Coordinates of C-alpha atoms in Angstrom, one line a residue:
X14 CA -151.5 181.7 174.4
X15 CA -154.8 182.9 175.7
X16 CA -153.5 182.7 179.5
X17 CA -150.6 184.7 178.6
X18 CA -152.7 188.0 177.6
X19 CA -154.0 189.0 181.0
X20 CA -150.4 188.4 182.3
X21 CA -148.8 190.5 179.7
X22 CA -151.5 192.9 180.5
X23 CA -150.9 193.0 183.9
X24 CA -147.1 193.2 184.2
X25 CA -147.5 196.6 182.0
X26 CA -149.7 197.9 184.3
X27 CA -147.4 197.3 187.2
X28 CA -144.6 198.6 184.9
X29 CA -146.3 202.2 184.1
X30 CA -147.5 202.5 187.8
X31 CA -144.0 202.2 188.9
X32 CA -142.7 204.7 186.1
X33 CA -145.8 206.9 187.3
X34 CA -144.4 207.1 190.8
X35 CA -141.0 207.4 189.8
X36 CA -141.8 210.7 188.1
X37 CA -143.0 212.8 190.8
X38 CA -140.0 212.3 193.0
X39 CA -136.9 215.3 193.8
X40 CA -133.7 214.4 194.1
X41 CA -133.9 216.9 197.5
X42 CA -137.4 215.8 198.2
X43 CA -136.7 215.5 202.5
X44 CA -140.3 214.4 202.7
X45 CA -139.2 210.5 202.8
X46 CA -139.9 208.8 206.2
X47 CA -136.7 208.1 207.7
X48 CA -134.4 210.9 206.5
X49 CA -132.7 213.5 208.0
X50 CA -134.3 216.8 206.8
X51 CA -130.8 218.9 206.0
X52 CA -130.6 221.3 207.8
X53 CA -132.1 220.9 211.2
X54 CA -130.3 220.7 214.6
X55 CA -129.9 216.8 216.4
X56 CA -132.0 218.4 218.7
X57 CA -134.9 218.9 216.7
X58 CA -134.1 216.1 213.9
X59 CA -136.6 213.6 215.7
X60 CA -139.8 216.1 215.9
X61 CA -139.0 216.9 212.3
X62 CA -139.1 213.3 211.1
X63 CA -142.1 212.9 212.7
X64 CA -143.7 215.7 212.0
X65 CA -142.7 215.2 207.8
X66 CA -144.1 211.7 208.5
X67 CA -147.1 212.5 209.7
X68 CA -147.9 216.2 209.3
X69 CA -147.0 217.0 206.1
X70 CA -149.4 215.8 204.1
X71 CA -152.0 218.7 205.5
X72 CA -149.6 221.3 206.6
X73 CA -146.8 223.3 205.0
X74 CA -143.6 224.2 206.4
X75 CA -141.0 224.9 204.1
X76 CA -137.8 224.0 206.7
X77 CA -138.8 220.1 205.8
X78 CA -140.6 220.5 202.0
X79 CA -144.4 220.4 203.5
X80 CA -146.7 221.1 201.2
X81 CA -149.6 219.8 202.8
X82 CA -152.4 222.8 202.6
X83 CA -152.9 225.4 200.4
X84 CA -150.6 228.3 199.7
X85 CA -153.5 231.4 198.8
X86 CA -156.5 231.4 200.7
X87 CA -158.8 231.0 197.4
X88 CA -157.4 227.6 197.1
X89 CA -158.1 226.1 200.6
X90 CA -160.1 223.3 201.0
X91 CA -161.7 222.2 204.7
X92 CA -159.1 219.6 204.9
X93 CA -156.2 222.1 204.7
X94 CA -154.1 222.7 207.9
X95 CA -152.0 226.0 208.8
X96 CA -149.6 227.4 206.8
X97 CA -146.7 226.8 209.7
X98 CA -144.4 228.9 207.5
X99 CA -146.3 232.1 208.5
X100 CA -148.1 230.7 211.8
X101 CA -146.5 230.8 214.7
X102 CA -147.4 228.6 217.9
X103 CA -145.8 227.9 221.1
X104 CA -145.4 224.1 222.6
X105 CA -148.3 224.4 224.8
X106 CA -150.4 225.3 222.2
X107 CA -149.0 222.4 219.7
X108 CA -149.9 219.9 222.2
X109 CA -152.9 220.7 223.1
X110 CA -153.9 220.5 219.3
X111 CA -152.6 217.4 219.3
X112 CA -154.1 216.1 221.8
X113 CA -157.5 216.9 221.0
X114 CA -157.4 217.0 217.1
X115 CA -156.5 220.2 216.4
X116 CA -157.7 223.5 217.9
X117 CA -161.4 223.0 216.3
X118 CA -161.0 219.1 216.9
X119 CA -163.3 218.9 213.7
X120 CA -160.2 217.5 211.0
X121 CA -156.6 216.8 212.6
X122 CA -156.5 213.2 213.6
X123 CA -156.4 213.0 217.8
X124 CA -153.5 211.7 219.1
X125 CA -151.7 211.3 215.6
X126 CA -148.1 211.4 217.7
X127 CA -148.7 211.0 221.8
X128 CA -146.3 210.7 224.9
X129 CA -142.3 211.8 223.7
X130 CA -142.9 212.0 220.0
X131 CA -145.7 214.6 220.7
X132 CA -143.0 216.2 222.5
X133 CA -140.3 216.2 220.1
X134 CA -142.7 217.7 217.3
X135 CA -143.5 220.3 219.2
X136 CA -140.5 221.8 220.2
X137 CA -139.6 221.6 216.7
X138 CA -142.5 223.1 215.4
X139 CA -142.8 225.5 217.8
X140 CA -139.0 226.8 217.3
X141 CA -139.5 226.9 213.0
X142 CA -143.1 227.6 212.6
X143 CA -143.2 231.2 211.7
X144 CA -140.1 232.1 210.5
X145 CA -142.1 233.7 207.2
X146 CA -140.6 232.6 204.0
X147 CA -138.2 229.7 203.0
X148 CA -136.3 228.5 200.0
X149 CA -138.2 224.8 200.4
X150 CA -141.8 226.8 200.0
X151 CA -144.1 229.3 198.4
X152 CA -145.6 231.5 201.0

């Protein structure tokens, strides 16, 4: 009976972490890697998988549900990246910040997407970045 506590113990633990994670998920949350954010093109559905996989957690763009950064400048931390629902930015400039970690190259991981993928998030960044306001985020 002794053996049996630390086991009971542990499968509630695993229970309530699993109802934990459960709870702060959306029924229209496109932030899941693999999913076709609704609403965007074939043309630009790979650069936004990509960039919701790997962007979104720093960054927001409302197009694809990123809320990665702050929303008001008085809660930015150093960590935060643009606010891509009010800055705008060209390809050119999007790769070169990917290539070298961001235009400061002090935070953004280098090389986080390289060769075609780099590419593809881009061209999709640089066609919705900008576009002010959205129904998927606070500006």
């Amino acid at each position: 009976m002794h053996r049996r506590r630390p086991l009971l113990a542990l499968t509630a633990l695993v229970a309530s972490a699993a109802v934990a994670v459960g709870c702060g998920s959306e029924k229209n949350d496109v932030k899941q890697p693999g999913v076709n954010p609704p609403g965007i093109p074939a043309q630009f559905q790979a650069g936004a998988k990509l960039f919701i996989e790997r962007c979104s957690g720093c960054h927001n763009l409302g197009v694809v549900g990123a809320e990665g950064g702050a929303l008001r400048v008085a809660d930015r931390e150093r960590v935060d990246g643009p606010n891509f629902n009010v800055r705008k930015e060209d390809v050119n400039s999007i790769l070169y910040a990917l290539r070298n970690g961001g235009f400061s190259g002090a935070i953004m991981p280098q090389d986080i997407v390289v060769g075609k993928e780099a590419d593809d998030v881009a061209k999709f960044l640089a066609h919705y970045a900008g576009k002010g306001k959205s129904k998927n985020a606070r500006n």
